[in-house]
PDB file of C-alpha atoms in Angstrom:
ATOM      1  CA  GLY I 147    -172.711 -89.245  -2.220  1.00 59.00           C
ATOM      2  CA  GLN I 148    -171.677 -91.840  -4.883  1.00 69.00           C
ATOM      3  CA  GLN I 149    -171.345 -95.407  -3.500  1.00 76.00           C
ATOM      4  CA  LEU I 150    -170.121 -98.441  -4.946  1.00 92.00           C
ATOM      5  CA  ASN I 151    -172.519-101.413  -5.446  1.00 95.00           C
ATOM      6  CA  GLN I 152    -171.864-104.586  -3.282  1.00 97.00           C
ATOM      7  CA  SER I 153    -173.523-107.807  -3.406  1.00 97.00           C
ATOM      8  CA  PRO I 154    -174.921-109.894  -1.727  1.00 97.00           C
ATOM      9  CA  GLN I 155    -176.315-107.088   0.676  1.00 96.00           C
ATOM     10  CA  SER I 156    -176.058-109.831   3.460  1.00 96.00           C
ATOM     11  CA  MET I 157    -175.424-113.357   3.923  1.00 96.00           C
ATOM     12  CA  PHE I 158    -175.897-116.297   6.715  1.00 95.00           C
ATOM     13  CA  ILE I 159    -173.587-119.081   6.289  1.00 93.00           C
ATOM     14  CA  GLN I 160    -172.520-122.001   8.267  1.00 95.00           C
ATOM     15  CA  GLU I 161    -169.175-121.914  10.043  1.00 95.00           C
ATOM     16  CA  GLY I 162    -166.676-123.805   7.988  1.00 96.00           C
ATOM     17  CA  GLU I 163    -168.339-122.726   4.506  1.00 96.00           C
ATOM     18  CA  ASP I 164    -166.514-120.425   1.928  1.00 97.00           C
ATOM     19  CA  VAL I 165    -167.710-116.958   1.121  1.00 96.00           C
ATOM     20  CA  SER I 166    -167.731-114.848  -1.895  1.00 97.00           C
ATOM     21  CA  MET I 167    -168.744-111.231  -2.277  1.00 98.00           C
ATOM     22  CA  ASN I 168    -168.163-108.559  -4.889  1.00 97.00           C
ATOM     23  CA  CYS I 169    -168.037-104.884  -5.538  1.00 97.00           C
ATOM     24  CA  THR I 170    -168.999-103.274  -8.827  1.00 96.00           C
ATOM     25  CA  SER I 171    -168.804 -99.880 -10.147  1.00 94.00           C
ATOM     26  CA  SER I 172    -169.454 -97.932 -13.243  1.00 92.00           C
ATOM     27  CA  SER I 173    -166.130 -96.126 -13.017  1.00 90.00           C
ATOM     28  CA  ILE I 174    -162.486 -97.273 -13.309  1.00 92.00           C
ATOM     29  CA  PHE I 175    -160.264 -97.536 -10.234  1.00 92.00           C
ATOM     30  CA  ASN I 176    -156.561 -97.583  -9.881  1.00 90.00           C
ATOM     31  CA  THR I 177    -156.879 -98.873  -6.355  1.00 94.00           C
ATOM     32  CA  TRP I 178    -159.274-101.159  -4.506  1.00 96.00           C
ATOM     33  CA  LEU I 179    -159.329-101.816  -0.670  1.00 96.00           C
ATOM     34  CA  TRP I 180    -161.261-104.340   1.434  1.00 98.00           C
ATOM     35  CA  TYR I 181    -162.137-103.177   4.948  1.00 98.00           C
ATOM     36  CA  LYS I 182    -164.062-104.894   7.776  1.00 98.00           C
ATOM     37  CA  GLN I 183    -166.192-103.282  10.348  1.00 97.00           C
ATOM     38  CA  GLU I 184    -167.585-104.482  13.541  1.00 96.00           C
ATOM     39  CA  PRO I 185    -170.233-102.910  15.448  1.00 91.00           C
ATOM     40  CA  GLY I 186    -169.396 -99.720  17.162  1.00 90.00           C
ATOM     41  CA  GLU I 187    -166.054 -99.755  15.776  1.00 94.00           C
ATOM     42  CA  GLY I 188    -164.436 -98.005  12.687  1.00 96.00           C
ATOM     43  CA  PRO I 189    -163.432-100.225   9.299  1.00 97.00           C
ATOM     44  CA  VAL I 190    -160.160-102.093   9.566  1.00 97.00           C
ATOM     45  CA  LEU I 191    -158.188-102.830   6.676  1.00 96.00           C
ATOM     46  CA  LEU I 192    -158.083-106.172   5.283  1.00 97.00           C
ATOM     47  CA  ILE I 193    -156.360-106.166   1.769  1.00 97.00           C
ATOM     48  CA  ALA I 194    -155.028-103.578  -0.880  1.00 95.00           C
ATOM     49  CA  LEU I 195    -155.039-104.017  -4.620  1.00 96.00           C
ATOM     50  CA  TYR I 196    -153.283-101.834  -6.708  1.00 94.00           C
ATOM     51  CA  LYS I 197    -153.084-103.383 -10.267  1.00 94.00           C
ATOM     52  CA  ALA I 198    -155.598-104.855 -12.601  1.00 95.00           C
ATOM     53  CA  GLY I 199    -155.745-108.772 -12.129  1.00 95.00           C
ATOM     54  CA  GLU I 200    -153.823-108.748  -8.954  1.00 95.00           C
ATOM     55  CA  LEU I 201    -154.904-111.496  -6.719  1.00 97.00           C
ATOM     56  CA  THR I 202    -153.897-111.067  -2.986  1.00 96.00           C
ATOM     57  CA  SER I 203    -154.298-113.044   0.032  1.00 97.00           C
ATOM     58  CA  ASN I 204    -154.348-112.168   3.833  1.00 95.00           C
ATOM     59  CA  GLY I 205    -154.603-115.405   5.632  1.00 97.00           C
ATOM     60  CA  ARG I 206    -158.053-117.054   4.670  1.00 97.00           C
ATOM     61  CA  LEU I 207    -158.927-113.968   2.583  1.00 98.00           C
ATOM     62  CA  THR I 208    -158.413-113.635  -0.804  1.00 98.00           C
ATOM     63  CA  ALA I 209    -159.311-110.625  -2.765  1.00 98.00           C
ATOM     64  CA  GLN I 210    -158.982-110.030  -6.839  1.00 97.00           C
ATOM     65  CA  PHE I 211    -158.662-106.532  -8.580  1.00 96.00           C
ATOM     66  CA  GLY I 212    -161.001-107.313 -11.922  1.00 96.00           C
ATOM     67  CA  ILE I 213    -159.580-106.916 -15.280  1.00 96.00           C
ATOM     68  CA  THR I 214    -161.967-104.081 -16.349  1.00 94.00           C
ATOM     69  CA  ARG I 215    -160.760-102.315 -13.496  1.00 94.00           C
ATOM     70  CA  LYS I 216    -164.451-101.756 -12.469  1.00 94.00           C
ATOM     71  CA  ASP I 217    -164.876-104.485 -10.102  1.00 96.00           C
ATOM     72  CA  SER I 218    -163.359-106.480  -7.082  1.00 97.00           C
ATOM     73  CA  PHE I 219    -163.986-109.649  -5.210  1.00 97.00           C
ATOM     74  CA  LEU I 220    -163.222-110.882  -1.825  1.00 98.00           C
ATOM     75  CA  ASN I 221    -163.480-114.522  -0.870  1.00 98.00           C
ATOM     76  CA  ILE I 222    -163.174-116.013   2.653  1.00 97.00           C
ATOM     77  CA  SER I 223    -162.267-119.591   3.243  1.00 97.00           C
ATOM     78  CA  ALA I 224    -163.377-121.941   5.984  1.00 96.00           C
ATOM     79  CA  SER I 225    -165.307-119.241   7.780  1.00 96.00           C
ATOM     80  CA  ILE I 226    -165.374-118.814  11.441  1.00 95.00           C
ATOM     81  CA  PRO I 227    -167.586-117.145  13.890  1.00 94.00           C
ATOM     82  CA  SER I 228    -165.484-114.060  14.488  1.00 95.00           C
ATOM     83  CA  ASP I 229    -165.449-113.469  10.555  1.00 96.00           C
ATOM     84  CA  VAL I 230    -168.946-111.833  11.527  1.00 96.00           C
ATOM     85  CA  GLY I 231    -169.160-108.258  10.412  1.00 97.00           C
ATOM     86  CA  ILE I 232    -169.792-105.852   7.561  1.00 98.00           C
ATOM     87  CA  TYR I 233    -167.131-105.823   4.615  1.00 98.00           C
ATOM     88  CA  PHE I 234    -166.601-102.924   2.792  1.00 98.00           C
ATOM     89  CA  CYS I 235    -165.044-102.365  -0.698  1.00 97.00           C
ATOM     90  CA  ALA I 236    -163.546 -99.031  -1.392  1.00 97.00           C
ATOM     91  CA  GLY I 237    -162.190 -97.651  -4.626  1.00 95.00           C
ATOM     92  CA  LEU I 238    -159.849 -94.780  -5.208  1.00 92.00           C
ATOM     93  CA  THR I 239    -161.120 -91.810  -7.097  1.00 89.00           C
ATOM     94  CA  HIS I 240    -159.120 -88.671  -8.038  1.00 86.00           C
ATOM     95  CA  THR I 241    -161.695 -85.571  -8.203  1.00 80.00           C
ATOM     96  CA  SER I 242    -161.258 -81.840  -7.336  1.00 79.00           C
ATOM     97  CA  GLY I 243    -157.471 -82.594  -7.408  1.00 81.00           C
ATOM     98  CA  THR I 244    -157.498 -84.856  -4.480  1.00 85.00           C
ATOM     99  CA  TYR I 245    -157.432 -88.729  -4.316  1.00 88.00           C
ATOM    100  CA  LYS I 246    -159.957 -90.052  -1.777  1.00 89.00           C
ATOM    101  CA  TYR I 247    -161.658 -93.563  -1.295  1.00 94.00           C
ATOM    102  CA  ILE I 248    -165.314 -94.046  -2.129  1.00 94.00           C
ATOM    103  CA  PHE I 249    -166.865 -96.996  -0.135  1.00 96.00           C
ATOM    104  CA  GLY I 250    -169.362 -99.539  -1.145  1.00 96.00           C
ATOM    105  CA  THR I 251    -172.990-100.200   0.422  1.00 94.00           C
ATOM    106  CA  GLY I 252    -171.284-103.086   2.493  1.00 96.00           C
ATOM    107  CA  THR I 253    -172.129-107.007   2.709  1.00 97.00           C
ATOM    108  CA  ARG I 254    -173.200-107.914   6.010  1.00 97.00           C
ATOM    109  CA  LEU I 255    -171.979-111.446   7.223  1.00 97.00           C
ATOM    110  CA  LYS I 256    -173.369-113.792   9.860  1.00 95.00           C
ATOM    111  CA  VAL I 257    -171.826-117.210  10.518  1.00 92.00           C
ATOM    112  CA  LEU I 258    -173.889-119.715  12.172  1.00 87.00           C
ATOM    113  CA  ALA I 259    -171.863-121.974  14.516  1.00 81.00           C
TER     114      ALA I 259
ATOM    115  CA  ASP C 356    -148.480 -95.644  18.437  1.00 55.00           C
ATOM    116  CA  THR C 357    -152.016 -96.315  19.397  1.00 75.00           C
ATOM    117  CA  GLY C 358    -153.436 -95.722  16.198  1.00 94.00           C
ATOM    118  CA  VAL C 359    -156.330 -93.132  15.308  1.00 97.00           C
ATOM    119  CA  SER C 360    -157.979 -91.913  18.330  1.00 97.00           C
ATOM    120  CA  GLN C 361    -161.454 -90.271  18.400  1.00 98.00           C
ATOM    121  CA  ASN C 362    -163.342 -88.409  21.119  1.00 98.00           C
ATOM    122  CA  PRO C 363    -165.822 -88.667  22.231  1.00 98.00           C
ATOM    123  CA  ARG C 364    -167.097 -92.139  21.290  1.00 97.00           C
ATOM    124  CA  HIS C 365    -170.818 -91.325  21.851  1.00 97.00           C
ATOM    125  CA  LYS C 366    -172.360 -87.773  21.842  1.00 98.00           C
ATOM    126  CA  ILE C 367    -176.140 -87.451  22.543  1.00 98.00           C
ATOM    127  CA  THR C 368    -177.243 -83.664  21.996  1.00 98.00           C
ATOM    128  CA  LYS C 369    -180.638 -81.687  21.534  1.00 98.00           C
ATOM    129  CA  ARG C 370    -181.477 -80.439  18.210  1.00 98.00           C
ATOM    130  CA  GLY C 371    -180.172 -76.991  17.657  1.00 98.00           C
ATOM    131  CA  GLN C 372    -177.125 -77.297  19.893  1.00 98.00           C
ATOM    132  CA  ASN C 373    -173.456 -77.161  18.660  1.00 98.00           C
ATOM    133  CA  VAL C 374    -171.095 -80.383  18.836  1.00 98.00           C
ATOM    134  CA  THR C 375    -167.325 -80.678  18.457  1.00 98.00           C
ATOM    135  CA  PHE C 376    -165.560 -83.883  17.878  1.00 98.00           C
ATOM    136  CA  ARG C 377    -161.942 -84.402  17.951  1.00 98.00           C
ATOM    137  CA  CYS C 378    -159.600 -86.915  15.985  1.00 98.00           C
ATOM    138  CA  ASP C 379    -155.971 -87.642  16.732  1.00 97.00           C
ATOM    139  CA  PRO C 380    -154.307 -89.426  13.915  1.00 97.00           C
ATOM    140  CA  ILE C 381    -151.297 -91.590  13.668  1.00 95.00           C
ATOM    141  CA  SER C 382    -148.314 -89.094  14.237  1.00 92.00           C
ATOM    142  CA  GLU C 383    -146.474 -89.717  11.032  1.00 90.00           C
ATOM    143  CA  HIS C 384    -149.589 -89.231   8.877  1.00 93.00           C
ATOM    144  CA  ASN C 385    -149.974 -86.024   7.277  1.00 93.00           C
ATOM    145  CA  ARG C 386    -153.164 -86.842   5.362  1.00 95.00           C
ATOM    146  CA  LEU C 387    -156.466 -86.833   7.636  1.00 96.00           C
ATOM    147  CA  TYR C 388    -160.181 -87.481   6.388  1.00 97.00           C
ATOM    148  CA  TRP C 389    -163.423 -87.244   7.906  1.00 97.00           C
ATOM    149  CA  TYR C 390    -166.343 -89.439   6.600  1.00 97.00           C
ATOM    150  CA  ARG C 391    -169.904 -89.910   8.006  1.00 97.00           C
ATOM    151  CA  GLN C 392    -171.531 -93.262   8.113  1.00 97.00           C
ATOM    152  CA  THR C 393    -175.414 -93.873   8.374  1.00 95.00           C
ATOM    153  CA  LEU C 394    -176.996 -96.926   9.148  1.00 92.00           C
ATOM    154  CA  GLY C 395    -176.848 -99.593   6.972  1.00 90.00           C
ATOM    155  CA  GLN C 396    -174.362 -97.371   4.656  1.00 93.00           C
ATOM    156  CA  GLY C 397    -170.824 -97.353   3.691  1.00 95.00           C
ATOM    157  CA  PRO C 398    -168.578 -94.364   5.019  1.00 96.00           C
ATOM    158  CA  GLU C 399    -169.433 -91.085   2.822  1.00 95.00           C
ATOM    159  CA  PHE C 400    -166.570 -88.369   2.353  1.00 94.00           C
ATOM    160  CA  LEU C 401    -166.756 -85.303   4.134  1.00 96.00           C
ATOM    161  CA  THR C 402    -163.169 -83.400   3.761  1.00 96.00           C
ATOM    162  CA  TYR C 403    -159.548 -83.948   3.823  1.00 95.00           C
ATOM    163  CA  PHE C 404    -156.686 -82.308   5.270  1.00 95.00           C
ATOM    164  CA  GLN C 405    -153.028 -82.660   3.859  1.00 94.00           C
ATOM    165  CA  ASN C 406    -151.019 -81.112   7.039  1.00 93.00           C
ATOM    166  CA  GLU C 407    -153.151 -77.914   8.098  1.00 94.00           C
ATOM    167  CA  ALA C 408    -154.475 -77.461   4.634  1.00 94.00           C
ATOM    168  CA  GLN C 409    -158.180 -78.389   3.865  1.00 94.00           C
ATOM    169  CA  LEU C 410    -157.923 -79.336   0.457  1.00 92.00           C
ATOM    170  CA  GLU C 411    -161.218 -80.795  -0.312  1.00 92.00           C
ATOM    171  CA  LYS C 412    -164.876 -80.475   1.126  1.00 92.00           C
ATOM    172  CA  SER C 413    -167.568 -82.622  -0.061  1.00 91.00           C
ATOM    173  CA  ARG C 414    -171.107 -81.148  -0.812  1.00 89.00           C
ATOM    174  CA  LEU C 415    -172.313 -83.042   1.977  1.00 85.00           C
ATOM    175  CA  LEU C 416    -170.573 -80.725   4.351  1.00 87.00           C
ATOM    176  CA  SER C 417    -173.235 -77.925   4.710  1.00 89.00           C
ATOM    177  CA  ASP C 418    -172.376 -74.477   5.987  1.00 93.00           C
ATOM    178  CA  ARG C 419    -173.155 -75.657   9.706  1.00 96.00           C
ATOM    179  CA  PHE C 420    -170.129 -78.084   9.400  1.00 96.00           C
ATOM    180  CA  SER C 421    -166.490 -76.867   9.866  1.00 96.00           C
ATOM    181  CA  ALA C 422    -163.394 -78.744  10.122  1.00 97.00           C
ATOM    182  CA  GLU C 423    -159.849 -77.507  11.002  1.00 96.00           C
ATOM    183  CA  ARG C 424    -156.457 -79.008  11.689  1.00 97.00           C
ATOM    184  CA  PRO C 425    -154.225 -76.869  13.358  1.00 93.00           C
ATOM    185  CA  LYS C 426    -150.677 -77.047  13.075  1.00 88.00           C
ATOM    186  CA  GLY C 427    -151.382 -80.227  11.033  1.00 88.00           C
ATOM    187  CA  SER C 428    -151.798 -82.358  13.962  1.00 92.00           C
ATOM    188  CA  PHE C 429    -155.219 -83.164  15.491  1.00 97.00           C
ATOM    189  CA  SER C 430    -158.382 -82.080  13.642  1.00 98.00           C
ATOM    190  CA  THR C 431    -161.750 -81.148  14.856  1.00 98.00           C
ATOM    191  CA  LEU C 432    -165.206 -81.240  13.421  1.00 98.00           C
ATOM    192  CA  GLU C 433    -167.692 -78.928  14.783  1.00 98.00           C
ATOM    193  CA  ILE C 434    -171.441 -79.004  13.577  1.00 98.00           C
ATOM    194  CA  GLN C 435    -173.420 -76.083  14.607  1.00 97.00           C
ATOM    195  CA  ARG C 436    -177.270 -76.011  15.152  1.00 97.00           C
ATOM    196  CA  THR C 437    -177.295 -79.764  14.734  1.00 98.00           C
ATOM    197  CA  GLU C 438    -180.404 -81.452  13.306  1.00 97.00           C
ATOM    198  CA  GLN C 439    -181.741 -84.766  13.463  1.00 96.00           C
ATOM    199  CA  GLY C 440    -180.521 -85.710   9.888  1.00 96.00           C
ATOM    200  CA  ASP C 441    -177.016 -85.265  11.205  1.00 97.00           C
ATOM    201  CA  SER C 442    -177.345 -88.365  13.331  1.00 97.00           C
ATOM    202  CA  ALA C 443    -174.600 -90.769  12.176  1.00 97.00           C
ATOM    203  CA  MET C 444    -171.374 -92.038  13.000  1.00 98.00           C
ATOM    204  CA  TYR C 445    -168.417 -89.785  12.253  1.00 98.00           C
ATOM    205  CA  LEU C 446    -165.295 -91.534  11.272  1.00 98.00           C
ATOM    206  CA  CYS C 447    -161.758 -89.934  11.026  1.00 98.00           C
ATOM    207  CA  ALA C 448    -158.839 -91.630   9.169  1.00 97.00           C
ATOM    208  CA  SER C 449    -155.227 -90.797   8.421  1.00 96.00           C
ATOM    209  CA  SER C 450    -152.755 -92.140   5.858  1.00 94.00           C
ATOM    210  CA  TYR C 451    -148.976 -91.211   5.071  1.00 89.00           C
ATOM    211  CA  ARG C 452    -149.519 -92.034   1.211  1.00 83.00           C
ATOM    212  CA  GLU C 453    -152.009 -90.786  -1.440  1.00 76.00           C
ATOM    213  CA  VAL C 454    -153.043 -94.028  -2.585  1.00 76.00           C
ATOM    214  CA  GLY C 455    -152.267 -96.404   0.370  1.00 81.00           C
ATOM    215  CA  GLY C 456    -155.153 -97.728   2.654  1.00 90.00           C
ATOM    216  CA  TYR C 457    -156.519 -95.420   5.488  1.00 94.00           C
ATOM    217  CA  THR C 458    -156.507 -96.083   8.968  1.00 96.00           C
ATOM    218  CA  PHE C 459    -159.748 -95.357  10.672  1.00 97.00           C
ATOM    219  CA  GLY C 460    -160.553 -94.515  14.277  1.00 97.00           C
ATOM    220  CA  SER C 461    -163.266 -96.054  16.128  1.00 97.00           C
ATOM    221  CA  GLY C 462    -165.886 -93.177  15.279  1.00 97.00           C
ATOM    222  CA  THR C 463    -168.108 -90.943  17.168  1.00 98.00           C
ATOM    223  CA  ARG C 464    -171.566 -91.809  17.113  1.00 97.00           C
ATOM    224  CA  LEU C 465    -173.782 -88.802  17.223  1.00 98.00           C
ATOM    225  CA  THR C 466    -177.290 -89.002  18.309  1.00 98.00           C
ATOM    226  CA  VAL C 467    -179.512 -85.796  17.919  1.00 98.00           C
ATOM    227  CA  VAL C 468    -182.754 -85.868  19.997  1.00 97.00           C
TER     228      VAL C 468
END
């Protein structure tokens, strides 16, 4: 199935560092979501973006809806050990008469204390 | 409300056996989705219900797969004659808006041996 491209695939950072990751697509989306998934669990919604250019924060997390509507970015400031996990972007698509989200390939984050 | 509940959490089955998974969505959510996630990948859409009606099925959902949502409440996903390639995490999600974020369950991890 179709998946969005996320980069980097994985990253190791020191506790306290800022993190940036992005998600790109060849298609235009009208809604972007960012999820975090921990081992053995389902994804948990972090941030939802509904408008091109929108910048939304949730604590230390900030996400932006790209102007072209083909990309989105997630930043984590002052990382802590519990930020470890896989971060997925998701874009809302409308095909076969229904809306559904297509997910990215994920960015795996590891934080070194 | 305890969120989206999936059972069982883990299932190991022999190739050729049938398996059934259950999802209980958040009670006020009329939309229910099944996704499949293989190792190192993001979730991939399988099927979507609005109330009891199954409105879309992905091409990933072969004829060995069937999903139901009787009375628009819980949903079941059945896989007949399982194959090793069916090994994956099966995620259920629900929502009350078409374009809002989904709430995911913790998933059912299927291992076919």
